[in-house]
PDB file of C-alpha atoms in Angstrom:
ATOM      1  CA  MET D   1      79.638  94.254 117.353  1.00 63.00           C
ATOM      2  CA  CYS D   2      83.309  94.990 116.857  1.00 63.00           C
ATOM      3  CA  HIS D   3      85.108  97.370 114.376  1.00 69.00           C
ATOM      4  CA  ARG D   4      88.710  98.140 113.675  1.00 66.00           C
ATOM      5  CA  LYS D   5      90.738 100.945 112.303  1.00 63.00           C
ATOM      6  CA  PRO D   6      93.814 100.213 110.373  1.00 71.00           C
ATOM      7  CA  GLY D   7      95.879 103.133 108.794  1.00 73.00           C
ATOM      8  CA  THR D   8      99.394 104.249 108.592  1.00 78.00           C
ATOM      9  CA  PRO D   9     101.000 105.365 111.930  1.00 87.00           C
ATOM     10  CA  GLY D  10     100.046 108.981 112.655  1.00 85.00           C
ATOM     11  CA  VAL D  11      96.707 109.238 110.841  1.00 87.00           C
ATOM     12  CA  GLY D  12      94.825 109.519 114.163  1.00 91.00           C
ATOM     13  CA  LYS D  13      93.712 105.986 114.964  1.00 94.00           C
ATOM     14  CA  THR D  14      94.277 106.318 118.680  1.00 94.00           C
ATOM     15  CA  THR D  15      92.694 109.739 119.088  1.00 95.00           C
ATOM     16  CA  LEU D  16      89.552 108.442 117.238  1.00 96.00           C
ATOM     17  CA  GLY D  17      89.490 105.107 119.006  1.00 96.00           C
ATOM     18  CA  LYS D  18      89.622 106.635 122.505  1.00 97.00           C
ATOM     19  CA  GLU D  19      87.018 109.327 121.637  1.00 96.00           C
ATOM     20  CA  LEU D  20      84.714 106.633 120.243  1.00 96.00           C
ATOM     21  CA  ALA D  21      85.063 104.348 123.202  1.00 97.00           C
ATOM     22  CA  SER D  22      84.378 107.252 125.631  1.00 97.00           C
ATOM     23  CA  LYS D  23      81.113 108.274 123.647  1.00 97.00           C
ATOM     24  CA  SER D  24      79.859 104.793 122.795  1.00 96.00           C
ATOM     25  CA  GLY D  25      80.777 102.850 125.906  1.00 96.00           C
ATOM     26  CA  LEU D  26      82.554 100.236 123.721  1.00 96.00           C
ATOM     27  CA  LYS D  27      85.826  98.823 124.908  1.00 97.00           C
ATOM     28  CA  TYR D  28      88.963 100.345 123.277  1.00 97.00           C
ATOM     29  CA  ILE D  29      91.901  98.110 122.643  1.00 98.00           C
ATOM     30  CA  ASN D  30      95.381  99.354 121.229  1.00 97.00           C
ATOM     31  CA  VAL D  31      97.238  96.437 119.866  1.00 97.00           C
ATOM     32  CA  GLY D  32     100.553  98.107 120.249  1.00 94.00           C
ATOM     33  CA  ASP D  33      99.940  98.823 123.940  1.00 96.00           C
ATOM     34  CA  LEU D  34      98.628  95.270 124.481  1.00 97.00           C
ATOM     35  CA  ALA D  35     101.763  93.707 122.881  1.00 97.00           C
ATOM     36  CA  ARG D  36     104.006  96.030 125.127  1.00 96.00           C
ATOM     37  CA  GLU D  37     102.145  95.113 128.308  1.00 97.00           C
ATOM     38  CA  GLU D  38     101.857  91.279 127.550  1.00 97.00           C
ATOM     39  CA  GLN D  39     105.412  91.075 125.719  1.00 97.00           C
ATOM     40  CA  LEU D  40     103.805  89.666 122.567  1.00 97.00           C
ATOM     41  CA  TYR D  41     106.874  89.916 120.466  1.00 97.00           C
ATOM     42  CA  ASP D  42     108.914  87.746 118.200  1.00 96.00           C
ATOM     43  CA  GLY D  43     112.280  89.412 118.005  1.00 95.00           C
ATOM     44  CA  TYR D  44     113.410  92.899 117.064  1.00 95.00           C
ATOM     45  CA  ASP D  45     113.670  94.743 113.712  1.00 90.00           C
ATOM     46  CA  GLU D  46     116.988  96.555 113.637  1.00 89.00           C
ATOM     47  CA  GLU D  47     116.105  98.406 110.389  1.00 85.00           C
ATOM     48  CA  TYR D  48     112.867  99.842 111.763  1.00 81.00           C
ATOM     49  CA  ASP D  49     114.019 100.134 115.292  1.00 83.00           C
ATOM     50  CA  CYS D  50     111.118  98.333 116.657  1.00 87.00           C
ATOM     51  CA  PRO D  51     109.930  94.985 118.199  1.00 93.00           C
ATOM     52  CA  ILE D  52     108.413  92.492 115.792  1.00 95.00           C
ATOM     53  CA  LEU D  53     104.781  91.583 116.727  1.00 96.00           C
ATOM     54  CA  ASP D  54     103.956  87.961 117.338  1.00 97.00           C
ATOM     55  CA  GLU D  55     100.630  87.994 115.553  1.00 97.00           C
ATOM     56  CA  ASP D  56      99.605  84.452 116.655  1.00 97.00           C
ATOM     57  CA  ARG D  57      99.890  85.390 120.302  1.00 98.00           C
ATOM     58  CA  VAL D  58      98.054  88.695 119.728  1.00 98.00           C
ATOM     59  CA  VAL D  59      95.072  86.764 118.209  1.00 98.00           C
ATOM     60  CA  ASP D  60      95.265  84.190 121.043  1.00 98.00           C
ATOM     61  CA  GLU D  61      95.256  87.017 123.618  1.00 97.00           C
ATOM     62  CA  LEU D  62      92.270  88.947 122.015  1.00 97.00           C
ATOM     63  CA  ASP D  63      90.056  86.144 121.002  1.00 97.00           C
ATOM     64  CA  ASN D  64      87.751  85.843 124.070  1.00 95.00           C
ATOM     65  CA  GLN D  65      87.208  89.629 124.330  1.00 95.00           C
ATOM     66  CA  MET D  66      86.478  89.677 120.450  1.00 97.00           C
ATOM     67  CA  ARG D  67      83.831  86.829 120.925  1.00 95.00           C
ATOM     68  CA  GLU D  68      81.946  88.802 123.603  1.00 94.00           C
ATOM     69  CA  GLY D  69      81.917  91.753 121.213  1.00 94.00           C
ATOM     70  CA  GLY D  70      81.661  95.548 121.800  1.00 95.00           C
ATOM     71  CA  VAL D  71      85.344  96.093 121.091  1.00 97.00           C
ATOM     72  CA  ILE D  72      87.123  98.912 119.121  1.00 97.00           C
ATOM     73  CA  VAL D  73      90.581  97.597 117.879  1.00 97.00           C
ATOM     74  CA  ASP D  74      93.287 100.105 116.930  1.00 96.00           C
ATOM     75  CA  TYR D  75      96.272  98.791 114.942  1.00 94.00           C
ATOM     76  CA  HIS D  76      98.083  99.906 111.777  1.00 88.00           C
ATOM     77  CA  GLY D  77      97.622  96.504 109.971  1.00 89.00           C
ATOM     78  CA  CYS D  78      94.763  94.039 109.755  1.00 91.00           C
ATOM     79  CA  ASP D  79      95.619  90.998 107.623  1.00 93.00           C
ATOM     80  CA  PHE D  80      96.214  88.676 110.394  1.00 96.00           C
ATOM     81  CA  PHE D  81      92.922  89.278 112.375  1.00 97.00           C
ATOM     82  CA  PRO D  82      90.280  86.694 111.836  1.00 96.00           C
ATOM     83  CA  GLU D  83      87.558  88.001 109.470  1.00 95.00           C
ATOM     84  CA  ARG D  84      84.787  86.900 111.798  1.00 95.00           C
ATOM     85  CA  TRP D  85      85.958  89.446 114.408  1.00 97.00           C
ATOM     86  CA  PHE D  86      84.726  92.596 112.732  1.00 96.00           C
ATOM     87  CA  HIS D  87      81.491  93.997 111.500  1.00 95.00           C
ATOM     88  CA  ILE D  88      82.999  97.089 110.073  1.00 95.00           C
ATOM     89  CA  VAL D  89      86.538  98.443 109.297  1.00 96.00           C
ATOM     90  CA  PHE D  90      87.475 102.004 108.951  1.00 95.00           C
ATOM     91  CA  VAL D  91      90.768 103.022 107.376  1.00 94.00           C
ATOM     92  CA  LEU D  92      91.858 106.594 108.105  1.00 94.00           C
ATOM     93  CA  ARG D  93      93.759 108.424 105.437  1.00 94.00           C
ATOM     94  CA  THR D  94      95.976 111.440 105.838  1.00 94.00           C
ATOM     95  CA  ASP D  95      97.572 113.849 103.225  1.00 94.00           C
ATOM     96  CA  THR D  96     101.180 112.971 103.133  1.00 94.00           C
ATOM     97  CA  ASN D  97     102.510 116.509 104.012  1.00 94.00           C
ATOM     98  CA  VAL D  98     100.262 116.443 107.189  1.00 94.00           C
ATOM     99  CA  LEU D  99     101.363 112.899 107.924  1.00 93.00           C
ATOM    100  CA  TYR D 100     105.156 113.764 107.346  1.00 93.00           C
ATOM    101  CA  GLU D 101     104.979 116.442 110.039  1.00 94.00           C
ATOM    102  CA  ARG D 102     103.223 114.107 112.504  1.00 94.00           C
ATOM    103  CA  LEU D 103     105.697 111.340 112.119  1.00 93.00           C
ATOM    104  CA  GLU D 104     108.658 113.640 112.271  1.00 93.00           C
ATOM    105  CA  THR D 105     107.417 115.029 115.519  1.00 94.00           C
ATOM    106  CA  ARG D 106     107.421 111.396 116.818  1.00 93.00           C
ATOM    107  CA  GLY D 107     111.082 111.031 115.936  1.00 93.00           C
ATOM    108  CA  TYR D 108     110.804 108.459 113.331  1.00 91.00           C
ATOM    109  CA  ASN D 109     114.047 107.546 111.456  1.00 89.00           C
ATOM    110  CA  GLU D 110     114.353 108.467 107.831  1.00 89.00           C
ATOM    111  CA  LYS D 111     113.665 104.893 106.606  1.00 90.00           C
ATOM    112  CA  LYS D 112     110.596 104.498 108.871  1.00 90.00           C
ATOM    113  CA  LEU D 113     109.400 107.933 107.725  1.00 92.00           C
ATOM    114  CA  THR D 114     109.880 107.369 103.971  1.00 93.00           C
ATOM    115  CA  ASP D 115     108.262 103.877 104.058  1.00 93.00           C
ATOM    116  CA  ASN D 116     105.121 105.106 106.001  1.00 91.00           C
ATOM    117  CA  ILE D 117     104.733 107.986 103.583  1.00 93.00           C
ATOM    118  CA  GLN D 118     104.929 105.630 100.655  1.00 93.00           C
ATOM    119  CA  CYS D 119     102.586 103.212 102.329  1.00 91.00           C
ATOM    120  CA  GLU D 120     100.050 106.127 102.427  1.00 89.00           C
ATOM    121  CA  ILE D 121     100.678 107.224  98.965  1.00 88.00           C
ATOM    122  CA  PHE D 122     100.091 103.688  97.569  1.00 84.00           C
ATOM    123  CA  GLN D 123      96.992 102.968  99.740  1.00 92.00           C
ATOM    124  CA  VAL D 124      98.737  99.891 101.092  1.00 91.00           C
ATOM    125  CA  LEU D 125      96.619  99.542 104.161  1.00 91.00           C
ATOM    126  CA  TYR D 126      93.352 100.194 102.502  1.00 93.00           C
ATOM    127  CA  GLU D 127      94.203  97.455 100.010  1.00 94.00           C
ATOM    128  CA  GLU D 128      95.079  95.076 102.745  1.00 94.00           C
ATOM    129  CA  ALA D 129      91.885  95.835 104.431  1.00 95.00           C
ATOM    130  CA  THR D 130      89.816  95.301 101.190  1.00 96.00           C
ATOM    131  CA  ALA D 131      91.823  92.008 100.641  1.00 96.00           C
ATOM    132  CA  SER D 132      91.212  90.815 104.254  1.00 95.00           C
ATOM    133  CA  TYR D 133      87.442  91.647 104.630  1.00 96.00           C
ATOM    134  CA  LYS D 134      84.373  91.946 102.476  1.00 96.00           C
ATOM    135  CA  GLU D 135      84.757  95.070 100.461  1.00 94.00           C
ATOM    136  CA  GLU D 136      81.324  96.493 101.683  1.00 96.00           C
ATOM    137  CA  ILE D 137      82.447  96.561 105.404  1.00 96.00           C
ATOM    138  CA  VAL D 138      85.635  98.621 104.597  1.00 97.00           C
ATOM    139  CA  HIS D 139      85.371 102.382 104.678  1.00 96.00           C
ATOM    140  CA  GLN D 140      88.045 105.107 104.160  1.00 96.00           C
ATOM    141  CA  LEU D 141      87.794 108.202 106.295  1.00 96.00           C
ATOM    142  CA  PRO D 142      89.911 111.487 105.989  1.00 96.00           C
ATOM    143  CA  SER D 143      91.909 112.458 108.978  1.00 94.00           C
ATOM    144  CA  ASN D 144      93.777 115.648 108.373  1.00 95.00           C
ATOM    145  CA  LYS D 145      91.993 118.264 110.547  1.00 94.00           C
ATOM    146  CA  PRO D 146      90.210 118.296 114.118  1.00 93.00           C
ATOM    147  CA  GLU D 147      86.931 118.908 112.431  1.00 96.00           C
ATOM    148  CA  GLU D 148      87.379 115.700 110.344  1.00 97.00           C
ATOM    149  CA  LEU D 149      88.115 113.793 113.615  1.00 96.00           C
ATOM    150  CA  GLU D 150      84.641 115.169 115.003  1.00 96.00           C
ATOM    151  CA  ASN D 151      82.826 114.141 111.758  1.00 97.00           C
ATOM    152  CA  ASN D 152      84.327 110.784 111.832  1.00 97.00           C
ATOM    153  CA  VAL D 153      83.401 110.186 115.415  1.00 97.00           C
ATOM    154  CA  ASP D 154      79.763 111.299 114.562  1.00 97.00           C
ATOM    155  CA  GLN D 155      79.447 109.169 111.584  1.00 96.00           C
ATOM    156  CA  ILE D 156      80.876 106.000 113.280  1.00 97.00           C
ATOM    157  CA  LEU D 157      78.537 106.657 116.400  1.00 97.00           C
ATOM    158  CA  LYS D 158      75.571 106.742 113.966  1.00 97.00           C
ATOM    159  CA  TRP D 159      76.647 103.555 112.407  1.00 96.00           C
ATOM    160  CA  ILE D 160      76.893 101.900 115.758  1.00 95.00           C
ATOM    161  CA  GLU D 161      73.488 103.023 116.896  1.00 95.00           C
ATOM    162  CA  GLN D 162      71.988 101.707 113.557  1.00 96.00           C
ATOM    163  CA  TRP D 163      73.947  98.489 113.993  1.00 93.00           C
ATOM    164  CA  ILE D 164      72.453  97.920 117.456  1.00 93.00           C
ATOM    165  CA  LYS D 165      68.921  98.652 116.249  1.00 95.00           C
ATOM    166  CA  ASP D 166      69.284  96.285 113.265  1.00 95.00           C
ATOM    167  CA  HIS D 167      70.645  93.554 115.445  1.00 93.00           C
ATOM    168  CA  ASN D 168      68.365  93.889 118.621  1.00 89.00           C
ATOM    169  CA  SER D 169      64.942  93.759 116.740  1.00 73.00           C
TER     170      SER D 169
END
């Protein structure tokens, strides 16, 4: 069983992913960290001031672990991951004023700030997720306040328990 959490940077994917992993015993993989550790890049984007992910190498790197299952994948995009990898996809959503403060704190340049806020306004990542996976496995979760984080963790843990029951009987 695997699930992933796309969403604009700053919506709380990493916090949620790590919390879920510690409570569920599933393995947590942050694709950004993996790319840094393994140097899975294909050049540098001057405009956004960040390396460009080599998506094919990321997929190759993760494939064996994903076949085994029991993985939580954290990344802000999802259209290049094989559909067979995931049983459920959670897209985190954050109000733009909350998101703006979070990204500003991270020191994002103006272009990166504006583009990420627009991305959230236009639900770009939710639409990417529904275009990449069966609509019934894609769920949106609010991620503005600490209480929402706790609710999301509880909700996903219940889903995991149910999935395990349904697939082990």
